[in-house]
């Protein structure tokens, strides 16, 4: 929901979206259901979600797509991707170079280094980001941050307490079942409301940034100019 809101606010009208590092296609499925023209590529050889087989390609490097296809995308999403990379700037630079009509990047990352835990180590994170680091990353690639914000504000304090106690997080995750599904839906709505009501700079466990290319003419085609 949060990613969709940012696309609707800052991406060009009727965007053509490529979700890079899409996994099995969870975000692709959600965005397509919301009317966004989105497809995904994933470097790992994973099995796409049911119904996403024609919209998610696995074992595929985004920069290796045919030029004609790369020219068709004006938005790229990197949803919890760059924290896994030792040099995210070089990776973003490769995307900017490979997608000549790219107008907008939407990036999400785990946030706040003080929340570092065994969970980050297990999943191969190099860093938990803050808004300043996202700004610096954009500037290093001649991109303009038009909006950035923390989200999941309400769970920052519990996460901070656990981190301070050096509590070990469980690494075993299972999808919710039964009443658990209803609980997760309620939490999801609460987190979306949390994002709307609390200030962008209020600490959260994740962060989002919308970056635009500085190439002439691209910003003017967007819904909103900042």
mmCIF file with all atom_site columns, C-alpha atoms in Angstrom:
data_model
loop_
_atom_site.group_PDB
_atom_site.id
_atom_site.type_symbol
_atom_site.label_atom_id
_atom_site.label_alt_id
_atom_site.label_comp_id
_atom_site.label_asym_id
_atom_site.label_entity_id
_atom_site.label_seq_id
_atom_site.pdbx_PDB_ins_code
_atom_site.Cartn_x
_atom_site.Cartn_y
_atom_site.Cartn_z
_atom_site.occupancy
_atom_site.B_iso_or_equiv
_atom_site.pdbx_formal_charge
_atom_site.auth_seq_id
_atom_site.auth_comp_id
_atom_site.auth_asym_id
_atom_site.auth_atom_id
_atom_site.pdbx_PDB_model_num
ATOM 1   C CA . UNK A 1 1   ? 0.000  0.000   0.000   1.00 0.00 ? 1   UNK A CA 1
ATOM 2   C CA . UNK A 1 2   ? 2.800  2.401   0.889   1.00 0.00 ? 2   UNK A CA 1
ATOM 3   C CA . UNK A 1 3   ? 4.736  1.678   -2.304  1.00 0.00 ? 3   UNK A CA 1
ATOM 4   C CA . UNK A 1 4   ? 1.561  2.088   -4.369  1.00 0.00 ? 4   UNK A CA 1
ATOM 5   C CA . UNK A 1 5   ? 0.908  5.475   -2.787  1.00 0.00 ? 5   UNK A CA 1
ATOM 6   C CA . UNK A 1 6   ? 4.381  6.687   -3.642  1.00 0.00 ? 6   UNK A CA 1
ATOM 7   C CA . UNK A 1 7   ? 4.067  5.485   -7.238  1.00 0.00 ? 7   UNK A CA 1
ATOM 8   C CA . UNK A 1 8   ? 0.721  7.258   -7.562  1.00 0.00 ? 8   UNK A CA 1
ATOM 9   C CA . UNK A 1 9   ? 2.172  10.470  -6.144  1.00 0.00 ? 9   UNK A CA 1
ATOM 10  C CA . UNK A 1 10  ? 5.533  10.720  -7.833  1.00 0.00 ? 10  UNK A CA 1
ATOM 11  C CA . UNK A 1 11  ? 5.761  8.436   -10.866 1.00 0.00 ? 11  UNK A CA 1
ATOM 12  C CA . UNK A 1 12  ? 4.754  9.459   -14.391 1.00 0.00 ? 12  UNK A CA 1
ATOM 13  C CA . UNK A 1 13  ? 1.106  8.998   -15.322 1.00 0.00 ? 13  UNK A CA 1
ATOM 14  C CA . UNK A 1 14  ? 0.290  5.397   -16.334 1.00 0.00 ? 14  UNK A CA 1
ATOM 15  C CA . UNK A 1 15  ? 3.773  4.212   -15.438 1.00 0.00 ? 15  UNK A CA 1
ATOM 16  C CA . UNK A 1 16  ? 5.455  1.149   -16.841 1.00 0.00 ? 16  UNK A CA 1
ATOM 17  C CA . UNK A 1 17  ? 7.076  -0.382  -13.744 1.00 0.00 ? 17  UNK A CA 1
ATOM 18  C CA . UNK A 1 18  ? 9.854  -2.954  -13.459 1.00 0.00 ? 18  UNK A CA 1
ATOM 19  C CA . UNK A 1 19  ? 10.275 -4.484  -10.009 1.00 0.00 ? 19  UNK A CA 1
ATOM 20  C CA . UNK A 1 20  ? 13.944 -5.486  -9.849  1.00 0.00 ? 20  UNK A CA 1
ATOM 21  C CA . UNK A 1 21  ? 14.733 -8.215  -7.321  1.00 0.00 ? 21  UNK A CA 1
ATOM 22  C CA . UNK A 1 22  ? 11.030 -9.052  -7.130  1.00 0.00 ? 22  UNK A CA 1
ATOM 23  C CA . UNK A 1 23  ? 11.378 -12.470 -5.505  1.00 0.00 ? 23  UNK A CA 1
ATOM 24  C CA . UNK A 1 24  ? 8.300  -14.559 -6.238  1.00 0.00 ? 24  UNK A CA 1
ATOM 25  C CA . UNK A 1 25  ? 6.319  -11.489 -7.270  1.00 0.00 ? 25  UNK A CA 1
ATOM 26  C CA . UNK A 1 26  ? 4.389  -10.415 -4.163  1.00 0.00 ? 26  UNK A CA 1
ATOM 27  C CA . UNK A 1 27  ? 4.665  -6.694  -4.948  1.00 0.00 ? 27  UNK A CA 1
ATOM 28  C CA . UNK A 1 28  ? 4.124  -7.307  -8.672  1.00 0.00 ? 28  UNK A CA 1
ATOM 29  C CA . UNK A 1 29  ? 0.870  -9.101  -7.922  1.00 0.00 ? 29  UNK A CA 1
ATOM 30  C CA . UNK A 1 30  ? -0.349 -6.334  -5.614  1.00 0.00 ? 30  UNK A CA 1
ATOM 31  C CA . UNK A 1 31  ? 0.534  -3.503  -7.994  1.00 0.00 ? 31  UNK A CA 1
ATOM 32  C CA . UNK A 1 32  ? -1.028 -5.227  -10.981 1.00 0.00 ? 32  UNK A CA 1
ATOM 33  C CA . UNK A 1 33  ? -4.235 -5.800  -9.000  1.00 0.00 ? 33  UNK A CA 1
ATOM 34  C CA . UNK A 1 34  ? -4.226 -2.055  -8.270  1.00 0.00 ? 34  UNK A CA 1
ATOM 35  C CA . UNK A 1 35  ? -4.040 -1.251  -11.982 1.00 0.00 ? 35  UNK A CA 1
ATOM 36  C CA . UNK A 1 36  ? -0.313 -0.533  -12.263 1.00 0.00 ? 36  UNK A CA 1
ATOM 37  C CA . UNK A 1 37  ? 1.478  -1.944  -15.305 1.00 0.00 ? 37  UNK A CA 1
ATOM 38  C CA . UNK A 1 38  ? 4.168  -3.821  -13.410 1.00 0.00 ? 38  UNK A CA 1
ATOM 39  C CA . UNK A 1 39  ? 6.360  -6.811  -14.188 1.00 0.00 ? 39  UNK A CA 1
ATOM 40  C CA . UNK A 1 40  ? 9.262  -8.238  -12.234 1.00 0.00 ? 40  UNK A CA 1
ATOM 41  C CA . UNK A 1 41  ? 12.689 -9.767  -12.684 1.00 0.00 ? 41  UNK A CA 1
ATOM 42  C CA . UNK A 1 42  ? 14.553 -11.831 -10.114 1.00 0.00 ? 42  UNK A CA 1
ATOM 43  C CA . UNK A 1 43  ? 18.140 -13.038 -10.365 1.00 0.00 ? 43  UNK A CA 1
ATOM 44  C CA . UNK A 1 44  ? 17.516 -16.093 -8.163  1.00 0.00 ? 44  UNK A CA 1
ATOM 45  C CA . UNK A 1 45  ? 15.862 -19.199 -9.603  1.00 0.00 ? 45  UNK A CA 1
ATOM 46  C CA . UNK A 1 46  ? 12.693 -19.053 -7.496  1.00 0.00 ? 46  UNK A CA 1
ATOM 47  C CA . UNK A 1 47  ? 9.179  -20.180 -8.348  1.00 0.00 ? 47  UNK A CA 1
ATOM 48  C CA . UNK A 1 48  ? 6.822  -17.258 -9.141  1.00 0.00 ? 48  UNK A CA 1
ATOM 49  C CA . UNK A 1 49  ? 3.560  -16.989 -7.265  1.00 0.00 ? 49  UNK A CA 1
ATOM 50  C CA . UNK A 1 50  ? 0.621  -18.755 -8.845  1.00 0.00 ? 50  UNK A CA 1
ATOM 51  C CA . UNK A 1 51  ? -0.786 -16.534 -11.560 1.00 0.00 ? 51  UNK A CA 1
ATOM 52  C CA . UNK A 1 52  ? 2.411  -14.481 -11.846 1.00 0.00 ? 52  UNK A CA 1
ATOM 53  C CA . UNK A 1 53  ? 4.275  -16.847 -14.160 1.00 0.00 ? 53  UNK A CA 1
ATOM 54  C CA . UNK A 1 54  ? 3.802  -14.572 -17.175 1.00 0.00 ? 54  UNK A CA 1
ATOM 55  C CA . UNK A 1 55  ? 4.662  -11.393 -15.244 1.00 0.00 ? 55  UNK A CA 1
ATOM 56  C CA . UNK A 1 56  ? 7.714  -12.512 -13.250 1.00 0.00 ? 56  UNK A CA 1
ATOM 57  C CA . UNK A 1 57  ? 10.928 -13.773 -14.839 1.00 0.00 ? 57  UNK A CA 1
ATOM 58  C CA . UNK A 1 58  ? 13.448 -15.504 -12.637 1.00 0.00 ? 58  UNK A CA 1
ATOM 59  C CA . UNK A 1 59  ? 17.121 -16.141 -13.221 1.00 0.00 ? 59  UNK A CA 1
ATOM 60  C CA . UNK A 1 60  ? 17.171 -12.835 -15.118 1.00 0.00 ? 60  UNK A CA 1
ATOM 61  C CA . UNK A 1 61  ? 19.475 -9.828  -14.731 1.00 0.00 ? 61  UNK A CA 1
ATOM 62  C CA . UNK A 1 62  ? 17.559 -6.582  -15.306 1.00 0.00 ? 62  UNK A CA 1
ATOM 63  C CA . UNK A 1 63  ? 20.394 -4.918  -17.202 1.00 0.00 ? 63  UNK A CA 1
ATOM 64  C CA . UNK A 1 64  ? 20.528 -7.879  -19.587 1.00 0.00 ? 64  UNK A CA 1
ATOM 65  C CA . UNK A 1 65  ? 16.995 -7.375  -20.871 1.00 0.00 ? 65  UNK A CA 1
ATOM 66  C CA . UNK A 1 66  ? 16.689 -6.460  -24.566 1.00 0.00 ? 66  UNK A CA 1
ATOM 67  C CA . UNK A 1 67  ? 17.208 -2.743  -25.230 1.00 0.00 ? 67  UNK A CA 1
ATOM 68  C CA . UNK A 1 68  ? 13.741 -2.325  -26.722 1.00 0.00 ? 68  UNK A CA 1
ATOM 69  C CA . UNK A 1 69  ? 12.201 -3.633  -23.533 1.00 0.00 ? 69  UNK A CA 1
ATOM 70  C CA . UNK A 1 70  ? 14.466 -1.568  -21.295 1.00 0.00 ? 70  UNK A CA 1
ATOM 71  C CA . UNK A 1 71  ? 13.398 1.542   -23.190 1.00 0.00 ? 71  UNK A CA 1
ATOM 72  C CA . UNK A 1 72  ? 9.763  0.852   -22.273 1.00 0.00 ? 72  UNK A CA 1
ATOM 73  C CA . UNK A 1 73  ? 10.177 1.237   -18.514 1.00 0.00 ? 73  UNK A CA 1
ATOM 74  C CA . UNK A 1 74  ? 10.006 4.607   -16.794 1.00 0.00 ? 74  UNK A CA 1
ATOM 75  C CA . UNK A 1 75  ? 9.840  3.398   -13.172 1.00 0.00 ? 75  UNK A CA 1
ATOM 76  C CA . UNK A 1 76  ? 12.000 0.868   -11.329 1.00 0.00 ? 76  UNK A CA 1
ATOM 77  C CA . UNK A 1 77  ? 11.218 -0.392  -7.847  1.00 0.00 ? 77  UNK A CA 1
ATOM 78  C CA . UNK A 1 78  ? 13.939 -1.808  -5.593  1.00 0.00 ? 78  UNK A CA 1
ATOM 79  C CA . UNK A 1 79  ? 12.013 -3.167  -2.632  1.00 0.00 ? 79  UNK A CA 1
ATOM 80  C CA . UNK A 1 80  ? 14.357 -4.344  0.130   1.00 0.00 ? 80  UNK A CA 1
ATOM 81  C CA . UNK A 1 81  ? 17.143 -5.001  -2.377  1.00 0.00 ? 81  UNK A CA 1
ATOM 82  C CA . UNK A 1 82  ? 20.072 -2.600  -1.957  1.00 0.00 ? 82  UNK A CA 1
ATOM 83  C CA . UNK A 1 83  ? 20.782 -3.515  1.672   1.00 0.00 ? 83  UNK A CA 1
ATOM 84  C CA . UNK A 1 84  ? 22.080 -6.828  0.294   1.00 0.00 ? 84  UNK A CA 1
ATOM 85  C CA . UNK A 1 85  ? 24.673 -5.111  -1.916  1.00 0.00 ? 85  UNK A CA 1
ATOM 86  C CA . UNK A 1 86  ? 28.226 -4.081  -0.967  1.00 0.00 ? 86  UNK A CA 1
ATOM 87  C CA . UNK A 1 87  ? 28.122 -1.236  -3.526  1.00 0.00 ? 87  UNK A CA 1
ATOM 88  C CA . UNK A 1 88  ? 24.522 -0.085  -4.028  1.00 0.00 ? 88  UNK A CA 1
ATOM 89  C CA . UNK A 1 89  ? 25.668 3.065   -5.830  1.00 0.00 ? 89  UNK A CA 1
ATOM 90  C CA . UNK A 1 90  ? 27.314 1.061   -8.590  1.00 0.00 ? 90  UNK A CA 1
ATOM 91  C CA . UNK A 1 91  ? 24.201 -1.090  -8.931  1.00 0.00 ? 91  UNK A CA 1
ATOM 92  C CA . UNK A 1 92  ? 21.907 1.923   -9.224  1.00 0.00 ? 92  UNK A CA 1
ATOM 93  C CA . UNK A 1 93  ? 24.316 3.513   -11.705 1.00 0.00 ? 93  UNK A CA 1
ATOM 94  C CA . UNK A 1 94  ? 24.096 0.363   -13.848 1.00 0.00 ? 94  UNK A CA 1
ATOM 95  C CA . UNK A 1 95  ? 20.291 0.591   -13.850 1.00 0.00 ? 95  UNK A CA 1
ATOM 96  C CA . UNK A 1 96  ? 20.277 4.286   -14.744 1.00 0.00 ? 96  UNK A CA 1
ATOM 97  C CA . UNK A 1 97  ? 22.670 3.565   -17.617 1.00 0.00 ? 97  UNK A CA 1
ATOM 98  C CA . UNK A 1 98  ? 20.719 0.544   -18.879 1.00 0.00 ? 98  UNK A CA 1
ATOM 99  C CA . UNK A 1 99  ? 17.226 2.083   -18.788 1.00 0.00 ? 99  UNK A CA 1
ATOM 100 C CA . UNK A 1 100 ? 17.386 5.212   -20.956 1.00 0.00 ? 100 UNK A CA 1
ATOM 101 C CA . UNK A 1 101 ? 13.839 6.397   -20.201 1.00 0.00 ? 101 UNK A CA 1
ATOM 102 C CA . UNK A 1 102 ? 13.980 5.834   -16.455 1.00 0.00 ? 102 UNK A CA 1
ATOM 103 C CA . UNK A 1 103 ? 12.208 8.707   -14.717 1.00 0.00 ? 103 UNK A CA 1
ATOM 104 C CA . UNK A 1 104 ? 11.704 7.438   -11.177 1.00 0.00 ? 104 UNK A CA 1
ATOM 105 C CA . UNK A 1 105 ? 13.211 4.963   -8.714  1.00 0.00 ? 105 UNK A CA 1
ATOM 106 C CA . UNK A 1 106 ? 11.210 3.804   -5.689  1.00 0.00 ? 106 UNK A CA 1
ATOM 107 C CA . UNK A 1 107 ? 13.456 2.224   -3.061  1.00 0.00 ? 107 UNK A CA 1
ATOM 108 C CA . UNK A 1 108 ? 12.622 0.611   0.271   1.00 0.00 ? 108 UNK A CA 1
ATOM 109 C CA . UNK A 1 109 ? 15.191 -0.513  2.827   1.00 0.00 ? 109 UNK A CA 1
ATOM 110 C CA . UNK A 1 110 ? 15.379 -1.717  6.427   1.00 0.00 ? 110 UNK A CA 1
ATOM 111 C CA . UNK A 1 111 ? 16.074 1.357   8.526   1.00 0.00 ? 111 UNK A CA 1
ATOM 112 C CA . UNK A 1 112 ? 18.113 2.546   11.478  1.00 0.00 ? 112 UNK A CA 1
ATOM 113 C CA . UNK A 1 113 ? 21.462 0.923   12.183  1.00 0.00 ? 113 UNK A CA 1
ATOM 114 C CA . UNK A 1 114 ? 20.722 0.881   15.914  1.00 0.00 ? 114 UNK A CA 1
ATOM 115 C CA . UNK A 1 115 ? 18.157 -1.862  15.179  1.00 0.00 ? 115 UNK A CA 1
ATOM 116 C CA . UNK A 1 116 ? 20.828 -4.199  13.756  1.00 0.00 ? 116 UNK A CA 1
ATOM 117 C CA . UNK A 1 117 ? 20.243 -7.801  14.855  1.00 0.00 ? 117 UNK A CA 1
ATOM 118 C CA . UNK A 1 118 ? 20.942 -11.436 14.028  1.00 0.00 ? 118 UNK A CA 1
ATOM 119 C CA . UNK A 1 119 ? 18.097 -11.114 11.491  1.00 0.00 ? 119 UNK A CA 1
ATOM 120 C CA . UNK A 1 120 ? 20.174 -8.680  9.411   1.00 0.00 ? 120 UNK A CA 1
ATOM 121 C CA . UNK A 1 121 ? 23.222 -10.921 9.618   1.00 0.00 ? 121 UNK A CA 1
ATOM 122 C CA . UNK A 1 122 ? 21.273 -14.023 8.624   1.00 0.00 ? 122 UNK A CA 1
ATOM 123 C CA . UNK A 1 123 ? 19.772 -12.350 5.547   1.00 0.00 ? 123 UNK A CA 1
ATOM 124 C CA . UNK A 1 124 ? 23.052 -10.874 4.383   1.00 0.00 ? 124 UNK A CA 1
ATOM 125 C CA . UNK A 1 125 ? 22.394 -7.189  5.021   1.00 0.00 ? 125 UNK A CA 1
ATOM 126 C CA . UNK A 1 126 ? 25.330 -4.815  4.755   1.00 0.00 ? 126 UNK A CA 1
ATOM 127 C CA . UNK A 1 127 ? 23.535 -1.858  6.329   1.00 0.00 ? 127 UNK A CA 1
ATOM 128 C CA . UNK A 1 128 ? 20.314 -0.529  7.779   1.00 0.00 ? 128 UNK A CA 1
ATOM 129 C CA . UNK A 1 129 ? 19.724 2.864   6.198   1.00 0.00 ? 129 UNK A CA 1
ATOM 130 C CA . UNK A 1 130 ? 18.629 6.250   7.435   1.00 0.00 ? 130 UNK A CA 1
ATOM 131 C CA . UNK A 1 131 ? 17.183 9.117   5.383   1.00 0.00 ? 131 UNK A CA 1
ATOM 132 C CA . UNK A 1 132 ? 20.533 10.913  5.229   1.00 0.00 ? 132 UNK A CA 1
ATOM 133 C CA . UNK A 1 133 ? 22.255 7.900   3.703   1.00 0.00 ? 133 UNK A CA 1
ATOM 134 C CA . UNK A 1 134 ? 19.489 7.554   1.115   1.00 0.00 ? 134 UNK A CA 1
ATOM 135 C CA . UNK A 1 135 ? 19.949 11.224  0.240   1.00 0.00 ? 135 UNK A CA 1
ATOM 136 C CA . UNK A 1 136 ? 23.714 10.739  -0.129  1.00 0.00 ? 136 UNK A CA 1
ATOM 137 C CA . UNK A 1 137 ? 23.179 7.655   -2.272  1.00 0.00 ? 137 UNK A CA 1
ATOM 138 C CA . UNK A 1 138 ? 20.898 9.597   -4.612  1.00 0.00 ? 138 UNK A CA 1
ATOM 139 C CA . UNK A 1 139 ? 23.283 12.531  -4.882  1.00 0.00 ? 139 UNK A CA 1
ATOM 140 C CA . UNK A 1 140 ? 26.187 10.203  -5.683  1.00 0.00 ? 140 UNK A CA 1
ATOM 141 C CA . UNK A 1 141 ? 24.240 9.029   -8.759  1.00 0.00 ? 141 UNK A CA 1
ATOM 142 C CA . UNK A 1 142 ? 22.944 12.483  -9.754  1.00 0.00 ? 142 UNK A CA 1
ATOM 143 C CA . UNK A 1 143 ? 19.404 11.587  -8.714  1.00 0.00 ? 143 UNK A CA 1
ATOM 144 C CA . UNK A 1 144 ? 17.015 13.891  -6.871  1.00 0.00 ? 144 UNK A CA 1
ATOM 145 C CA . UNK A 1 145 ? 15.119 12.658  -3.816  1.00 0.00 ? 145 UNK A CA 1
ATOM 146 C CA . UNK A 1 146 ? 11.628 14.066  -4.218  1.00 0.00 ? 146 UNK A CA 1
ATOM 147 C CA . UNK A 1 147 ? 10.310 12.303  -1.128  1.00 0.00 ? 147 UNK A CA 1
ATOM 148 C CA . UNK A 1 148 ? 11.697 10.115  1.621   1.00 0.00 ? 148 UNK A CA 1
ATOM 149 C CA . UNK A 1 149 ? 10.193 8.833   4.817   1.00 0.00 ? 149 UNK A CA 1
ATOM 150 C CA . UNK A 1 150 ? 10.491 6.226   7.488   1.00 0.00 ? 150 UNK A CA 1
ATOM 151 C CA . UNK A 1 151 ? 7.594  3.826   7.836   1.00 0.00 ? 151 UNK A CA 1
ATOM 152 C CA . UNK A 1 152 ? 6.504  1.191   10.344  1.00 0.00 ? 152 UNK A CA 1
ATOM 153 C CA . UNK A 1 153 ? 6.963  3.996   12.876  1.00 0.00 ? 153 UNK A CA 1
ATOM 154 C CA . UNK A 1 154 ? 4.874  2.327   15.556  1.00 0.00 ? 154 UNK A CA 1
ATOM 155 C CA . UNK A 1 155 ? 7.088  -0.730  15.865  1.00 0.00 ? 155 UNK A CA 1
ATOM 156 C CA . UNK A 1 156 ? 10.346 1.214   16.096  1.00 0.00 ? 156 UNK A CA 1
ATOM 157 C CA . UNK A 1 157 ? 10.270 1.479   19.905  1.00 0.00 ? 157 UNK A CA 1
ATOM 158 C CA . UNK A 1 158 ? 9.658  -2.247  20.551  1.00 0.00 ? 158 UNK A CA 1
ATOM 159 C CA . UNK A 1 159 ? 12.388 -3.070  18.016  1.00 0.00 ? 159 UNK A CA 1
ATOM 160 C CA . UNK A 1 160 ? 14.741 -0.589  19.691  1.00 0.00 ? 160 UNK A CA 1
ATOM 161 C CA . UNK A 1 161 ? 14.140 -2.168  23.095  1.00 0.00 ? 161 UNK A CA 1
ATOM 162 C CA . UNK A 1 162 ? 14.826 -5.648  21.720  1.00 0.00 ? 162 UNK A CA 1
ATOM 163 C CA . UNK A 1 163 ? 18.005 -4.433  20.022  1.00 0.00 ? 163 UNK A CA 1
ATOM 164 C CA . UNK A 1 164 ? 19.207 -2.735  23.202  1.00 0.00 ? 164 UNK A CA 1
ATOM 165 C CA . UNK A 1 165 ? 18.679 -5.998  25.103  1.00 0.00 ? 165 UNK A CA 1
ATOM 166 C CA . UNK A 1 166 ? 20.537 -7.836  22.328  1.00 0.00 ? 166 UNK A CA 1
ATOM 167 C CA . UNK A 1 167 ? 17.562 -10.137 22.019  1.00 0.00 ? 167 UNK A CA 1
ATOM 168 C CA . UNK A 1 168 ? 17.888 -12.860 19.372  1.00 0.00 ? 168 UNK A CA 1
ATOM 169 C CA . UNK A 1 169 ? 15.157 -12.687 16.750  1.00 0.00 ? 169 UNK A CA 1
ATOM 170 C CA . UNK A 1 170 ? 13.530 -15.827 15.449  1.00 0.00 ? 170 UNK A CA 1
ATOM 171 C CA . UNK A 1 171 ? 14.620 -16.622 11.900  1.00 0.00 ? 171 UNK A CA 1
ATOM 172 C CA . UNK A 1 172 ? 11.801 -19.089 11.262  1.00 0.00 ? 172 UNK A CA 1
ATOM 173 C CA . UNK A 1 173 ? 8.940  -17.370 9.450   1.00 0.00 ? 173 UNK A CA 1
ATOM 174 C CA . UNK A 1 174 ? 5.674  -18.989 8.418   1.00 0.00 ? 174 UNK A CA 1
ATOM 175 C CA . UNK A 1 175 ? 2.721  -17.392 6.610   1.00 0.00 ? 175 UNK A CA 1
ATOM 176 C CA . UNK A 1 176 ? -0.238 -16.594 8.876   1.00 0.00 ? 176 UNK A CA 1
ATOM 177 C CA . UNK A 1 177 ? -3.151 -18.994 8.990   1.00 0.00 ? 177 UNK A CA 1
ATOM 178 C CA . UNK A 1 178 ? -6.683 -18.826 10.323  1.00 0.00 ? 178 UNK A CA 1
ATOM 179 C CA . UNK A 1 179 ? -7.220 -15.923 12.708  1.00 0.00 ? 179 UNK A CA 1
ATOM 180 C CA . UNK A 1 180 ? -3.605 -14.956 12.151  1.00 0.00 ? 180 UNK A CA 1
ATOM 181 C CA . UNK A 1 181 ? -4.532 -13.737 8.664   1.00 0.00 ? 181 UNK A CA 1
ATOM 182 C CA . UNK A 1 182 ? -7.087 -11.322 10.099  1.00 0.00 ? 182 UNK A CA 1
ATOM 183 C CA . UNK A 1 183 ? -4.548 -10.079 12.620  1.00 0.00 ? 183 UNK A CA 1
ATOM 184 C CA . UNK A 1 184 ? -1.982 -9.466  9.883   1.00 0.00 ? 184 UNK A CA 1
ATOM 185 C CA . UNK A 1 185 ? -4.544 -7.577  7.773   1.00 0.00 ? 185 UNK A CA 1
ATOM 186 C CA . UNK A 1 186 ? -5.381 -5.374  10.754  1.00 0.00 ? 186 UNK A CA 1
ATOM 187 C CA . UNK A 1 187 ? -1.699 -4.670  11.403  1.00 0.00 ? 187 UNK A CA 1
ATOM 188 C CA . UNK A 1 188 ? -1.200 -3.861  7.710   1.00 0.00 ? 188 UNK A CA 1
ATOM 189 C CA . UNK A 1 189 ? -3.995 -1.283  7.779   1.00 0.00 ? 189 UNK A CA 1
ATOM 190 C CA . UNK A 1 190 ? -2.589 0.144   11.023  1.00 0.00 ? 190 UNK A CA 1
ATOM 191 C CA . UNK A 1 191 ? 0.867  0.522   9.448   1.00 0.00 ? 191 UNK A CA 1
ATOM 192 C CA . UNK A 1 192 ? -0.617 2.282   6.409   1.00 0.00 ? 192 UNK A CA 1
ATOM 193 C CA . UNK A 1 193 ? -2.447 4.662   8.742   1.00 0.00 ? 193 UNK A CA 1
ATOM 194 C CA . UNK A 1 194 ? 0.722  5.078   10.794  1.00 0.00 ? 194 UNK A CA 1
ATOM 195 C CA . UNK A 1 195 ? 2.519  6.142   7.588   1.00 0.00 ? 195 UNK A CA 1
ATOM 196 C CA . UNK A 1 196 ? -0.111 8.778   6.842   1.00 0.00 ? 196 UNK A CA 1
ATOM 197 C CA . UNK A 1 197 ? -0.329 10.269  10.322  1.00 0.00 ? 197 UNK A CA 1
ATOM 198 C CA . UNK A 1 198 ? 3.224  10.370  11.653  1.00 0.00 ? 198 UNK A CA 1
ATOM 199 C CA . UNK A 1 199 ? 5.968  12.708  10.379  1.00 0.00 ? 199 UNK A CA 1
ATOM 200 C CA . UNK A 1 200 ? 8.310  11.361  7.720   1.00 0.00 ? 200 UNK A CA 1
ATOM 201 C CA . UNK A 1 201 ? 11.348 11.956  9.945   1.00 0.00 ? 201 UNK A CA 1
ATOM 202 C CA . UNK A 1 202 ? 9.852  10.022  12.868  1.00 0.00 ? 202 UNK A CA 1
ATOM 203 C CA . UNK A 1 203 ? 11.987 6.878   13.202  1.00 0.00 ? 203 UNK A CA 1
ATOM 204 C CA . UNK A 1 204 ? 10.652 3.626   11.783  1.00 0.00 ? 204 UNK A CA 1
ATOM 205 C CA . UNK A 1 205 ? 11.989 0.177   11.086  1.00 0.00 ? 205 UNK A CA 1
ATOM 206 C CA . UNK A 1 206 ? 11.936 0.734   7.306   1.00 0.00 ? 206 UNK A CA 1
ATOM 207 C CA . UNK A 1 207 ? 12.429 3.662   4.947   1.00 0.00 ? 207 UNK A CA 1
ATOM 208 C CA . UNK A 1 208 ? 11.253 4.583   1.469   1.00 0.00 ? 208 UNK A CA 1
ATOM 209 C CA . UNK A 1 209 ? 12.708 7.048   -1.022  1.00 0.00 ? 209 UNK A CA 1
ATOM 210 C CA . UNK A 1 210 ? 11.440 8.235   -4.388  1.00 0.00 ? 210 UNK A CA 1
ATOM 211 C CA . UNK A 1 211 ? 14.278 9.402   -6.615  1.00 0.00 ? 211 UNK A CA 1
ATOM 212 C CA . UNK A 1 212 ? 13.982 11.115  -9.975  1.00 0.00 ? 212 UNK A CA 1
ATOM 213 C CA . UNK A 1 213 ? 16.417 11.376  -12.809 1.00 0.00 ? 213 UNK A CA 1
ATOM 214 C CA . UNK A 1 214 ? 17.723 14.883  -13.498 1.00 0.00 ? 214 UNK A CA 1
ATOM 215 C CA . UNK A 1 215 ? 17.500 14.347  -17.238 1.00 0.00 ? 215 UNK A CA 1
ATOM 216 C CA . UNK A 1 216 ? 15.584 17.219  -18.842 1.00 0.00 ? 216 UNK A CA 1
ATOM 217 C CA . UNK A 1 217 ? 11.917 16.631  -19.498 1.00 0.00 ? 217 UNK A CA 1
ATOM 218 C CA . UNK A 1 218 ? 11.280 13.674  -17.245 1.00 0.00 ? 218 UNK A CA 1
ATOM 219 C CA . UNK A 1 219 ? 10.011 15.501  -14.180 1.00 0.00 ? 219 UNK A CA 1
ATOM 220 C CA . UNK A 1 220 ? 7.505  17.501  -16.216 1.00 0.00 ? 220 UNK A CA 1
ATOM 221 C CA . UNK A 1 221 ? 5.656  14.302  -17.129 1.00 0.00 ? 221 UNK A CA 1
ATOM 222 C CA . UNK A 1 222 ? 5.063  13.375  -13.485 1.00 0.00 ? 222 UNK A CA 1
ATOM 223 C CA . UNK A 1 223 ? 1.934  13.917  -11.445 1.00 0.00 ? 223 UNK A CA 1
ATOM 224 C CA . UNK A 1 224 ? 3.674  16.261  -9.037  1.00 0.00 ? 224 UNK A CA 1
ATOM 225 C CA . UNK A 1 225 ? 6.693  18.503  -9.333  1.00 0.00 ? 225 UNK A CA 1
ATOM 226 C CA . UNK A 1 226 ? 8.754  19.223  -6.235  1.00 0.00 ? 226 UNK A CA 1
#
